[in-house]
Short mmCIF file of C-alpha atoms and ligand atoms in Angstrom, two decimals:
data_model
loop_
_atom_site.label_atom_id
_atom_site.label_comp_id
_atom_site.label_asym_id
_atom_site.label_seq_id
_atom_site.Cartn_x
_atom_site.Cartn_y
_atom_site.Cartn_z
CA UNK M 30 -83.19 -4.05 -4.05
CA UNK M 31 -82.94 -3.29 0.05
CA UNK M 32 -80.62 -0.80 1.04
CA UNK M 33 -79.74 -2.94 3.45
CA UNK M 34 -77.95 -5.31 1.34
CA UNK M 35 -74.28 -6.14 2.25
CA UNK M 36 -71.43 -7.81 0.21
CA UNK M 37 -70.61 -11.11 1.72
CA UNK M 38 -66.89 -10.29 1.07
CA UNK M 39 -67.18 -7.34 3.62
CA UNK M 40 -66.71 -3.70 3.44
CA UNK M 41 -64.50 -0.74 4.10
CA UNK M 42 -64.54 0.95 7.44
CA UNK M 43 -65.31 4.30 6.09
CA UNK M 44 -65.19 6.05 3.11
CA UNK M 45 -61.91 7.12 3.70
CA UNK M 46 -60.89 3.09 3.49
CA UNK M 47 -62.53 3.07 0.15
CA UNK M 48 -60.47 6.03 -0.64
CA UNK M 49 -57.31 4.14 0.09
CA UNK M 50 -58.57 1.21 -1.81
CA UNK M 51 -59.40 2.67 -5.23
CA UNK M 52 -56.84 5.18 -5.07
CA UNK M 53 -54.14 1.95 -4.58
CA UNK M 54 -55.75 0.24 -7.48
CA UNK M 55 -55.91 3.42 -9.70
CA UNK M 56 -51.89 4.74 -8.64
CA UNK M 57 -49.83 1.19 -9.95
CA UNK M 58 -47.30 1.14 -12.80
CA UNK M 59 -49.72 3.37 -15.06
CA UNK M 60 -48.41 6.26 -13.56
CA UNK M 61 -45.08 5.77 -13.09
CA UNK M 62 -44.27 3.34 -15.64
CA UNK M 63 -46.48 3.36 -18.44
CA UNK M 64 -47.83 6.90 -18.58
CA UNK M 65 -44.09 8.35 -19.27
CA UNK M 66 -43.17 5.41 -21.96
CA UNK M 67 -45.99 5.75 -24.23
CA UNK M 68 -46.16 9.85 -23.54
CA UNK M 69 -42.74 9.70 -25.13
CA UNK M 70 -43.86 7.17 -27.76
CA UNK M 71 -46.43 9.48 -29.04
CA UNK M 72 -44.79 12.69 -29.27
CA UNK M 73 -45.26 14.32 -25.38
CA UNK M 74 -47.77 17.75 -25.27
CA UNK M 75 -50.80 16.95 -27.56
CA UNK M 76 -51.03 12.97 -26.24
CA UNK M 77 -50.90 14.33 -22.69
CA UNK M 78 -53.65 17.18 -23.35
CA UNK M 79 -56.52 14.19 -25.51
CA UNK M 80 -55.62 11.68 -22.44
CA UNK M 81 -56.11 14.67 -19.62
CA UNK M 82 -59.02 15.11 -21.50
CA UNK M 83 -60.56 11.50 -21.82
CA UNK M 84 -60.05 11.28 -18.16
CA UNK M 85 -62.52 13.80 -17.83
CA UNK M 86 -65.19 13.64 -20.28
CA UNK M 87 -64.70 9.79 -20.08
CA UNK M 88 -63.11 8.64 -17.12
CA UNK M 89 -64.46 10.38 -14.38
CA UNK M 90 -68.43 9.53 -15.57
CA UNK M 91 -67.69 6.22 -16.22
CA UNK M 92 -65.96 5.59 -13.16
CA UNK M 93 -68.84 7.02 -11.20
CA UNK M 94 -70.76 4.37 -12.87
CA UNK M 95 -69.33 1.36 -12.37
CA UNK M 96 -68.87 2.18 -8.77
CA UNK M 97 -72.32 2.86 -8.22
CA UNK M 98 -73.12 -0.39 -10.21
CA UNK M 99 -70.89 -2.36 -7.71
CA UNK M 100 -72.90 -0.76 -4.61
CA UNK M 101 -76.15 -1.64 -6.50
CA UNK M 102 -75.51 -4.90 -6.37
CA UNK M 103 -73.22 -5.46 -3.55
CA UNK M 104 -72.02 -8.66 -5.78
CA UNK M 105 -68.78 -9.76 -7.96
CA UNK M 106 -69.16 -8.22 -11.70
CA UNK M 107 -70.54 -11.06 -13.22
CA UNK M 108 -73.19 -11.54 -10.78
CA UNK M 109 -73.83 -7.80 -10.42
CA UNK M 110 -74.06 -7.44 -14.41
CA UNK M 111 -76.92 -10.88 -13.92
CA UNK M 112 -78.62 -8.68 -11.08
CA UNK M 113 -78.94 -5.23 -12.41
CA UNK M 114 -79.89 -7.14 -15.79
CA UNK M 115 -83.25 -8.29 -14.07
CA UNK M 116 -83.92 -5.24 -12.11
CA UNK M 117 -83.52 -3.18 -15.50
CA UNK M 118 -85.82 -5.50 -17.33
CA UNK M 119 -83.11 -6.00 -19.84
CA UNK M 120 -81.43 -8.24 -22.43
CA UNK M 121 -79.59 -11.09 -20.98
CA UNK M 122 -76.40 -10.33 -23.19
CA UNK M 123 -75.76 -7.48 -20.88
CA UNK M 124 -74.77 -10.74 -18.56
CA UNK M 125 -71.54 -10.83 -20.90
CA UNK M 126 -70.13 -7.17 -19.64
CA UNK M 127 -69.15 -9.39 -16.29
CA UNK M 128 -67.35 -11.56 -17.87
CA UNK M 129 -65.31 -9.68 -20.24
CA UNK M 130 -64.14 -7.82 -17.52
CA UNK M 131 -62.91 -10.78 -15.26
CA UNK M 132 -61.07 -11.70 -18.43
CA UNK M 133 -59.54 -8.71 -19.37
CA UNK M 134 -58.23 -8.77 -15.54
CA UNK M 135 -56.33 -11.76 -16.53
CA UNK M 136 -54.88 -10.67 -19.13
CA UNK M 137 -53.71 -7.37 -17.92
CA UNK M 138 -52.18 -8.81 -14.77
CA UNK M 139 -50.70 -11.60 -17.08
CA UNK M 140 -47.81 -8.63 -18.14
CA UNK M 141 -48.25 -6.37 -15.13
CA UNK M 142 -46.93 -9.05 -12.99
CA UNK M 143 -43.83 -9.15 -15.21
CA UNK M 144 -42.96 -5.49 -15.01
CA UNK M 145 -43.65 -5.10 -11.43
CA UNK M 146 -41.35 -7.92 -10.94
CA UNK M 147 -38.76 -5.85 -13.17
CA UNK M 148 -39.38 -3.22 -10.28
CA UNK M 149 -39.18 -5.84 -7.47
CA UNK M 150 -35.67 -6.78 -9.38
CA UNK M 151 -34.74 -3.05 -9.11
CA UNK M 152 -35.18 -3.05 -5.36
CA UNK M 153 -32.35 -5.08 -5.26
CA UNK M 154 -30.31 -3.36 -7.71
CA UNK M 155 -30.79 -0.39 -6.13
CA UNK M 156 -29.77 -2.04 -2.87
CA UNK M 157 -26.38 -3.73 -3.26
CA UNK M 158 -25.29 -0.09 -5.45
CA UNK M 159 -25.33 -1.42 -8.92
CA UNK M 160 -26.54 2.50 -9.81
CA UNK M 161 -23.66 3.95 -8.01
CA UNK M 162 -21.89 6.48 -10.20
CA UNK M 163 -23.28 4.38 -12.96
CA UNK M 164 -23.58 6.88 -16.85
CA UNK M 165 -26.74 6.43 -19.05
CA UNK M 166 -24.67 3.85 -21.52
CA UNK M 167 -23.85 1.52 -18.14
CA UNK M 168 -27.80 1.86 -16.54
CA UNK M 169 -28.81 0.98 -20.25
CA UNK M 170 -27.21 -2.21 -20.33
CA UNK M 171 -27.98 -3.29 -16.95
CA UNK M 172 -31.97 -3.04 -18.09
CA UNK M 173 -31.46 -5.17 -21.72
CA UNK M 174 -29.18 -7.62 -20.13
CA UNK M 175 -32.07 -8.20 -17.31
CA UNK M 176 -34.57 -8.71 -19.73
CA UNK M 177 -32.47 -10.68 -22.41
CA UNK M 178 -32.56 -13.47 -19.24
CA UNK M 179 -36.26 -15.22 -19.34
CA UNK M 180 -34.80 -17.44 -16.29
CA UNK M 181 -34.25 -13.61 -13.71
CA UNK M 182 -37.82 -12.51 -15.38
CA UNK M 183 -39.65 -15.33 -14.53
CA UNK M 184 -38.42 -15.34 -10.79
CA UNK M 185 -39.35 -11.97 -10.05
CA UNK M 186 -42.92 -12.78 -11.67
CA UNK M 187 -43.03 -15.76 -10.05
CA UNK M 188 -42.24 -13.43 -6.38
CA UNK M 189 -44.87 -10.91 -7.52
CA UNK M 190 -47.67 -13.52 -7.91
CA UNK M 191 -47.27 -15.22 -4.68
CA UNK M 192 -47.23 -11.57 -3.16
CA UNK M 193 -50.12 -10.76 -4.62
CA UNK M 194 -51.81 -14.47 -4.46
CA UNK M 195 -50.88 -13.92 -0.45
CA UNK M 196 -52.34 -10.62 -0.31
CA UNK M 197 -55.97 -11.77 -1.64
CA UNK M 198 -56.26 -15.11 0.16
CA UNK M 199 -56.18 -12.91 3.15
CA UNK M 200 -59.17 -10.80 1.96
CA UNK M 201 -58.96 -6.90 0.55
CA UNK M 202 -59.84 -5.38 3.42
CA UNK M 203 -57.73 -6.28 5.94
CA UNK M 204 -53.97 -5.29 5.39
CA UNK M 205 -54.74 -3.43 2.56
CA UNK M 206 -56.17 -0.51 3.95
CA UNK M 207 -53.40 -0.31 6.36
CA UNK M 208 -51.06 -0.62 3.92
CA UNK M 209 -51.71 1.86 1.35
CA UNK M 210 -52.66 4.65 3.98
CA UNK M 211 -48.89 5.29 4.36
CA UNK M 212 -47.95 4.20 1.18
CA UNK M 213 -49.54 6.49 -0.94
CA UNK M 214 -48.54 9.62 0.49
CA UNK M 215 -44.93 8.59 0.55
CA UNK M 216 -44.78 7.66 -2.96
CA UNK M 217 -46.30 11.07 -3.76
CA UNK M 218 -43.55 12.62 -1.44
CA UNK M 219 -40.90 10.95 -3.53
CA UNK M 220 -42.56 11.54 -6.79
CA UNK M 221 -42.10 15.28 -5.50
CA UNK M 222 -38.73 14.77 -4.47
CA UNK M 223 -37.83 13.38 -8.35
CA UNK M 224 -39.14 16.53 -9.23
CA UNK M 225 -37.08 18.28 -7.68
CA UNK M 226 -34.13 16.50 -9.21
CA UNK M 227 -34.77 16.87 -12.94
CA UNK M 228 -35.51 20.88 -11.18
CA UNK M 229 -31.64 21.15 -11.08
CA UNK M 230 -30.75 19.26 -14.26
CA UNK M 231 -29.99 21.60 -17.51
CA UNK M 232 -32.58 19.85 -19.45
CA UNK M 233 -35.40 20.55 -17.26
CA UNK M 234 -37.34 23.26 -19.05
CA UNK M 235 -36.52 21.16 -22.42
CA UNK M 236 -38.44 17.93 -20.54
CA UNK M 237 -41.31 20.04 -19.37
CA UNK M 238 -42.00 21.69 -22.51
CA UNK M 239 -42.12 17.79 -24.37
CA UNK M 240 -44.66 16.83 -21.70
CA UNK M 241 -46.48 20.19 -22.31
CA UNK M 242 -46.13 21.88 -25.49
CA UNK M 243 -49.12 21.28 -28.17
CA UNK M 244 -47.56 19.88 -31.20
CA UNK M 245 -50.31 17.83 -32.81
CA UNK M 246 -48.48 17.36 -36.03
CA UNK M 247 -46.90 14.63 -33.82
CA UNK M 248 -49.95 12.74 -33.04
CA UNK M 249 -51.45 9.87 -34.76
CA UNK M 250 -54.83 7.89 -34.67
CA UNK M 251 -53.17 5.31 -32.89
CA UNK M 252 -52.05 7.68 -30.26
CA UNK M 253 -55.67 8.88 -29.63
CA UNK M 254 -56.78 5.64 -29.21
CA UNK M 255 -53.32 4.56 -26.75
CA UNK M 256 -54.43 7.95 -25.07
CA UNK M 257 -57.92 6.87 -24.30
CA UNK M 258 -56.95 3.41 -23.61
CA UNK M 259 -54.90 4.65 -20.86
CA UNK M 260 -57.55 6.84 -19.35
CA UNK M 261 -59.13 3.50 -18.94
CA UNK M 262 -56.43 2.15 -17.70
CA UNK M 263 -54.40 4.30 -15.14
CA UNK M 264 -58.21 4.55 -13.42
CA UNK M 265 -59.05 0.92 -13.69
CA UNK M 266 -61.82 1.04 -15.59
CA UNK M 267 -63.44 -1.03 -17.83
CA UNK M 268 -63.16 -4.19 -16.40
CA UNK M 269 -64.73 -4.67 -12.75
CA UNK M 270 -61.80 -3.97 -10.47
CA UNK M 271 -63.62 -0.49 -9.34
CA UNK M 272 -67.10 -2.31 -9.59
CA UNK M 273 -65.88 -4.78 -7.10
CA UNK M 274 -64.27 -2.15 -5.03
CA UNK M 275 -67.86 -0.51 -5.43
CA UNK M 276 -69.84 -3.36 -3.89
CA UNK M 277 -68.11 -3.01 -0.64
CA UNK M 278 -68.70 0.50 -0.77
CA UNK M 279 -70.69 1.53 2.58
CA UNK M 280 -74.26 2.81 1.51
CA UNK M 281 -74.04 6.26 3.15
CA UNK M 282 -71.05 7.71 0.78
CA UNK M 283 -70.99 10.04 -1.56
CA UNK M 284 -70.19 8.09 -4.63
CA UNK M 285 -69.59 11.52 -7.11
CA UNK M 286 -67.20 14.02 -4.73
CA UNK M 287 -64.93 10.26 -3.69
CA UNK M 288 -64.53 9.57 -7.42
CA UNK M 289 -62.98 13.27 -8.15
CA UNK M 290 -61.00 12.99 -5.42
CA UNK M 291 -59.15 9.30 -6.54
CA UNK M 292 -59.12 10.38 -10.26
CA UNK M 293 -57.48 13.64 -9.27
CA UNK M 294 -54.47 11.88 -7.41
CA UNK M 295 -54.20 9.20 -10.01
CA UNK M 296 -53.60 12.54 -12.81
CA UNK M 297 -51.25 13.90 -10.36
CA UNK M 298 -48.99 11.61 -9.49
CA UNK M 299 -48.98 10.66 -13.28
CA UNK M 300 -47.59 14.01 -14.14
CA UNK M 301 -45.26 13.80 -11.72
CA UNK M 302 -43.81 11.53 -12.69
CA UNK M 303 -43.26 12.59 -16.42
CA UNK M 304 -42.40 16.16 -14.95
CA UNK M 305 -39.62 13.76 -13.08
CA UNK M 306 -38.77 11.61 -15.95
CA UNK M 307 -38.52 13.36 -19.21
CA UNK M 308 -35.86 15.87 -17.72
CA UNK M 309 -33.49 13.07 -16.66
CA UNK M 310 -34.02 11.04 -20.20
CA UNK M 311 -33.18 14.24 -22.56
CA UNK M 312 -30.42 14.99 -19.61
CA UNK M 313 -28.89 11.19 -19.96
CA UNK M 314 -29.11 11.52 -23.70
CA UNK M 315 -32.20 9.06 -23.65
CA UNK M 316 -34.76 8.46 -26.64
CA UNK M 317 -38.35 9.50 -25.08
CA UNK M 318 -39.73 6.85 -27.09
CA UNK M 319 -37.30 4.41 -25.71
CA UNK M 320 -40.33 1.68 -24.96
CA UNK M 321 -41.32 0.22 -22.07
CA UNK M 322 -37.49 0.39 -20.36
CA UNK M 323 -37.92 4.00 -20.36
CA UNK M 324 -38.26 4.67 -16.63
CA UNK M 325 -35.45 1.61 -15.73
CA UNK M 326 -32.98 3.27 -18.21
CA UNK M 327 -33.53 6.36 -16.64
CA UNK M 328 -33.95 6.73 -12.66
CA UNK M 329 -31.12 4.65 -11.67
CA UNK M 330 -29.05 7.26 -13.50
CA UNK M 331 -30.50 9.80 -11.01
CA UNK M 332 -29.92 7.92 -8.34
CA UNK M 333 -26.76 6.89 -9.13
CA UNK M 334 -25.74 10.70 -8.76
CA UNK M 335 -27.73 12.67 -6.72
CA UNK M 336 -26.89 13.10 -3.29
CA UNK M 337 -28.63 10.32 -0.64
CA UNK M 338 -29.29 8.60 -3.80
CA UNK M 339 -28.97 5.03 -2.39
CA UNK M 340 -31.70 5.25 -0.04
CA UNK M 341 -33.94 7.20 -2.27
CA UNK M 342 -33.26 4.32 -4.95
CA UNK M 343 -34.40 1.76 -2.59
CA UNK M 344 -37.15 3.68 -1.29
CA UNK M 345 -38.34 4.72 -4.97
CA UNK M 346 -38.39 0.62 -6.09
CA UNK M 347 -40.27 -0.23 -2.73
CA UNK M 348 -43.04 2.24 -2.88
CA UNK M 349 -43.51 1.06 -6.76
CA UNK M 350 -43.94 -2.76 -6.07
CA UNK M 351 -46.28 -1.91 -3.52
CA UNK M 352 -48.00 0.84 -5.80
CA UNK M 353 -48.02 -2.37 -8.32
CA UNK M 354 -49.58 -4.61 -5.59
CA UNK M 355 -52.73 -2.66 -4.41
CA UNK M 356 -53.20 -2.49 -7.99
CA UNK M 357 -52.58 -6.49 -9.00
CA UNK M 358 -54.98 -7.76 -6.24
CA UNK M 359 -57.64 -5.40 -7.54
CA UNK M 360 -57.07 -6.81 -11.10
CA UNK M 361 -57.39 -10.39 -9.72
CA UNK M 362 -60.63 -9.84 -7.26
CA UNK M 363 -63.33 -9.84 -9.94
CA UNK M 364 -62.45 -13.59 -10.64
CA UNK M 365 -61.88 -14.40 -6.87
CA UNK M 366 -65.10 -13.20 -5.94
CA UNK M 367 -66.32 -14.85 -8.35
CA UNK M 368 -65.41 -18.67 -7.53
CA UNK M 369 -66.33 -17.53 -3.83
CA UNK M 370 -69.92 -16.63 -4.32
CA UNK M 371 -70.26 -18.96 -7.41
CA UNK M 372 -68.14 -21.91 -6.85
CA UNK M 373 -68.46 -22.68 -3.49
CA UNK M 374 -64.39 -22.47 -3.16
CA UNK M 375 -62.50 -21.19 -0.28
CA UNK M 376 -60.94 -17.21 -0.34
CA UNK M 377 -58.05 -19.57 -0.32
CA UNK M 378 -58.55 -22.09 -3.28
CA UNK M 379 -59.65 -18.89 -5.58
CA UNK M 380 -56.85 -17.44 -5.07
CA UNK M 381 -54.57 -19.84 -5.81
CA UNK M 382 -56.37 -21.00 -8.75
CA UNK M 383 -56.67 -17.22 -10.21
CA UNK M 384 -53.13 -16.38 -9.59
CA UNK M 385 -51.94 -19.87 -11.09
CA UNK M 386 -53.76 -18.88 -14.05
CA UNK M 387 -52.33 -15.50 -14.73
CA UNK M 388 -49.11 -16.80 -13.31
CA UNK M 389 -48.73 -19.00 -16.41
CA UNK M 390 -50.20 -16.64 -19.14
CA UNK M 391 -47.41 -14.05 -17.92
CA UNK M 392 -44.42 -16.64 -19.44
CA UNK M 393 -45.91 -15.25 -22.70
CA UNK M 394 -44.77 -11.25 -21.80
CA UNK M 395 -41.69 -12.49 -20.64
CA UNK M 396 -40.82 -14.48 -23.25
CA UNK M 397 -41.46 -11.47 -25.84
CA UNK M 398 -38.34 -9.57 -23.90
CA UNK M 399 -35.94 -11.94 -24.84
CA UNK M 400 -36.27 -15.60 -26.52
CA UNK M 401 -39.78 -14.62 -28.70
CA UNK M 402 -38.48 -11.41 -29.46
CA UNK M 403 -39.22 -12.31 -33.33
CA UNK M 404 -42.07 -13.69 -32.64
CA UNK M 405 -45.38 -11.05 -33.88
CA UNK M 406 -48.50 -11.47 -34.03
CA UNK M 407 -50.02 -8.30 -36.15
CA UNK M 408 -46.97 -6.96 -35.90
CA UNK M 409 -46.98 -7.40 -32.58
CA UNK M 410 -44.92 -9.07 -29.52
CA UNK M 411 -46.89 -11.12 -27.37
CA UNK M 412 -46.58 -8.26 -24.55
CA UNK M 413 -47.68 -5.48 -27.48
CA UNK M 414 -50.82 -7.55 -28.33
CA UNK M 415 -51.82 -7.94 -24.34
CA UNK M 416 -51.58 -4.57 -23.89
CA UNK M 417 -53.12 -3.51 -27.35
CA UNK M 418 -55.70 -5.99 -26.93
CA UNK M 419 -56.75 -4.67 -23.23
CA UNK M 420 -55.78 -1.47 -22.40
CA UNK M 421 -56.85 -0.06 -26.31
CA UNK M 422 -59.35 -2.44 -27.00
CA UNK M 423 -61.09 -4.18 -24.09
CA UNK M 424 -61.15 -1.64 -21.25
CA UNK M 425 -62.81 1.17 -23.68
CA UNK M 426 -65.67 -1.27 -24.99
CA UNK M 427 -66.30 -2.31 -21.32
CA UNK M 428 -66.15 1.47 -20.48
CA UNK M 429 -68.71 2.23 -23.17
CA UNK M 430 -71.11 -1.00 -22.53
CA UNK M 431 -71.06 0.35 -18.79
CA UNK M 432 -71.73 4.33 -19.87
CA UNK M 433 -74.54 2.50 -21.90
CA UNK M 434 -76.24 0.11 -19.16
CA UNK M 435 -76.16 3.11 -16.53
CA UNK M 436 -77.38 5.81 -18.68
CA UNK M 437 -79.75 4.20 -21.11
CA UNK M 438 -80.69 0.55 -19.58
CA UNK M 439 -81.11 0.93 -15.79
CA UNK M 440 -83.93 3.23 -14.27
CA UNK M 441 -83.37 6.68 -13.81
CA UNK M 442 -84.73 6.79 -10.32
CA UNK M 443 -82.59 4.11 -9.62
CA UNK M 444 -79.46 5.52 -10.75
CA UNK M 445 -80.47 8.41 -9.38
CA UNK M 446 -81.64 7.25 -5.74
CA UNK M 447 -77.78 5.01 -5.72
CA UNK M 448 -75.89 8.37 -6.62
CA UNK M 449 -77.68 10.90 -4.05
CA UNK M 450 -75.96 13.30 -5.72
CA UNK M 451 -76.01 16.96 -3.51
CA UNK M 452 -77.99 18.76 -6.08
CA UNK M 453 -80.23 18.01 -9.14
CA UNK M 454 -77.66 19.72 -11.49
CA UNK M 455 -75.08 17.63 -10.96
CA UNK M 456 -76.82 14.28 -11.67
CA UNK M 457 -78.33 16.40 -14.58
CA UNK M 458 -74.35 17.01 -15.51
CA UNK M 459 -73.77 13.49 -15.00
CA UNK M 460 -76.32 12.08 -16.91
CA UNK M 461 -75.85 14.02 -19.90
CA UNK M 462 -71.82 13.02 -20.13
CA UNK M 463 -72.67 9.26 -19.36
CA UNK M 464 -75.51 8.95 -22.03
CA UNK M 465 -74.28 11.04 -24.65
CA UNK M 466 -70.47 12.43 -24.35
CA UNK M 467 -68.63 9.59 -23.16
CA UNK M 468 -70.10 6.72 -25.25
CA UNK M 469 -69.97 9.03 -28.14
CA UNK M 470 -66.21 10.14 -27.14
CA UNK M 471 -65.60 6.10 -27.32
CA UNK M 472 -67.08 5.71 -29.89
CA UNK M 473 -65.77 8.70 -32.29
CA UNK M 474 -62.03 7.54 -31.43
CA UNK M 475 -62.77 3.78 -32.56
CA UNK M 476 -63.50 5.08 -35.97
CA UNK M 477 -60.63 7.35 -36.30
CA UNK M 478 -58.71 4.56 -35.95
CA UNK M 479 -60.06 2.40 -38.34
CA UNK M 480 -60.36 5.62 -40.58
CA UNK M 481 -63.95 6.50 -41.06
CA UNK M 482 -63.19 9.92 -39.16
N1 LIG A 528 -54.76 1.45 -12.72
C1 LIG A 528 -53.65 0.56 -12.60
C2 LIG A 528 -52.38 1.34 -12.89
O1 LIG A 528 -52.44 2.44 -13.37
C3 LIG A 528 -53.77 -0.65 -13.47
C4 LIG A 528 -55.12 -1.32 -13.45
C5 LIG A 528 -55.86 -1.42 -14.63
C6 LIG A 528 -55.64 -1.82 -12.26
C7 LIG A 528 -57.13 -1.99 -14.62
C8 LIG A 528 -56.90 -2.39 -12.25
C9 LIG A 528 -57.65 -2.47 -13.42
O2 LIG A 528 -51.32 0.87 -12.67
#
């Protein structure tokens, strides 16, 4: 393979663009929305220290790989997985990693459409006051009468897809990277800001020490595994999205120091934004394993009553749609790269095909909040199974297959000549976690689950 190989889709400016990029896909509703909900699902300190831990044992190797397999190739997932396949001399089933992972982005953005179209909703709640002077009991049925309606859920879905179907038409690179370059740092001012808040609430020290204090008693199997899953997750691993980001990765970066950089802003902001929440939910009275609503039942309460909290409300619901979007459009590229280098279709046509797709399959999430509410599937909601089924299930195994394929299938002076790491000890470092500690991490929580371990 030439070095001087480019991606046909383009590439970042700098490194700094890539930055921007990866850090928009990996900073979305994981953080903010999802990392609080299930930390208070699963009992706060010990779930916080296994998934600070998976992110990096597991995590940060793994991502390193699948970016440098994206720059390898320069190509879309599927085709990179067909590439490196041949180079490596290997099996053709490797071919299947690819396309796992363009599914799994379907799925995922099939439900994160629907909750970033709750936030989208919020925007405008937060806008004409409905938070104003609102208590806990009021904020809490302004979120379960929003979701009992499948006809409000399905418009704000319906706006978040053609944002993000918009968005991609126009290719990654172009707004994007303008976009998010302001973005980021102002959600991560407001993040602070929160902080600050639940600082001057009475409950504050009681909300840190949840998020902090080691109780494993109050962990379960299922939490390790939810913890891992969302390693995968918040970093958006597993299933192509930082691959594809990879493969328009300029040749001359430094693929190792760029990765520690994204994954540690992706960990902060995350524990800001517990630091922010779980304050304000024990202050409002609030369950912390109050489900998905948690973070809807419990900011607007803030904002209702802190001072220059209508513009802070607005501002806070803004920044999170478009935290949402640069992460949508990087759950959607894999498949519209895809059809453009494979099926001859327009940026265009791909789009609209992909996002018509997921667009559909999303009626099923919404649907769960309201009119399928009995419906369950192993117990589960349609939205439970989607996000059982990916984040817990199908981002780990892609994780592992790709900790696999870098460390044990493709050449070492390969891997070693794409990394160009600054000394031999750290590739040495690297090596070791990717062959050994993270597939074995993987694999050691899969059977505690199914209790082997
Ligand atoms: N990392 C994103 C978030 O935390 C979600 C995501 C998952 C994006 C997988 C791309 C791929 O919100």
């Amino acid at each position: 393979m030439t070095d001087l190989k480019k991606s046909i889709h383009g590439e970042w400016s700098s490194r700094f663009a890539f930055i921007l990029a990866a850090t928009g896909s990996a900073v979305g509703l994981g953080n903010i929305w999802k990392f609080p909900y299930i930390t208070g699902e699963n009992g706060g300190g010990a779930f916080v220290l296994v998934y600070l831990l998976c992110v990096l044992l597991i995590g940060i190797p793994i991502m390193i790989a699948e970016t440098m397999l994206g720059r390898r190739s320069r190509l879309n997932p599927i085709n990179t997985m067909i590439v490196l396949t041949e180079e490596a001399e290997a099996d053709k089933n490797w071919h299947y990693l690819g396309w796992r992972g363009v599914i799994a982005g379907f799925f995922i953005l099939s439900y994160y459409s629907v909750v970033a179209g709750w936030a989208s909703a919020y925007v405008l709640k937060a806008f004409t006051g409905s938070f104003f002077g609102a208590d806990p009991t009021a904020i809490k049925s302004l979120f379960d009468s929003f979701v009992a309606s499948p006809v409000q859920l399905i418009f704000w879905h319906s706006v978040f897809m053609a944002a993000t179907m918009w968005i991609v038409s126009r290719g990654v690179n172009s707004g994007l990277e303008q976009a998010v370059r302001f973005l980021m740092p102002s959600l991560f001012i407001l993040m602070m800001l929160l902080v600050a808040y639940a600082m001057t609430t009475d409950s504050y020290e009681r909300g840190v020490s949840f998020m902090f204090a080691l109780d494993f008693s109050k962990l379960t199997a299922n939490g390790v595994l939810t913890a891992m899953g969302h390693a995968f997750f918040t970093l958006s691993l597993g299933m192509g999205a930082i691959m594809i980001y990879g493969s328009y990765l300029p040749k001359n970066v430094s693929i190792s120091q760029t990765v520690f950089l994204i994954a540690g802003t992706d960990t902060a902001v995350a524990l800001l934004a517990g630091i922010a929440i779980f304050p304000i939910v024990f202050e409002s009275g609030l369950e912390p394993a109050a489900g998905p609503g948690l973070i809807f039942q419990t900011l607007p309460v803030a904002f209702g009553n802190m001072t220059g909290g209508w513009f802070f409300g607005v501002l806070f619901f803004v920044l999170l749609v478009f935290a949402a979007l640069s992460s949508s459009i990087s759950l959607i590229e894999p498949a519209v790269a895809w059809m453009v280098e494979n099926k001859d279709m327009s940026r265009k046509e791909a789009s609209i095909w992909s996002c018509l797709v997921t667009w559909l399959l999303g009626f099923g999430t919404i649907f769960s909040f309201n009119i399928w509410s009995d419906f369950k599937i192993f117990d589960r909601t349609i939205f439970q199974l989607l996000d059982y089924l990916t984040a817990n299930l199908m981002l780990p195994i892609g994780g592992f297959c790709i900790a696999v394929f870098a460390g044990w299938i493709m050449k070492q002076h390969h891997t070693e000549h794409e990394l160009a790491m600054p000394n031999a000890f750290s590739y040495q470092v690297w090596q070791f976690l990717i062959c050994y500690v993270s597939p074995a991490a993987v694999f050691l929580v899969f059977l505690h689950v199914v209790g082997v371990l």
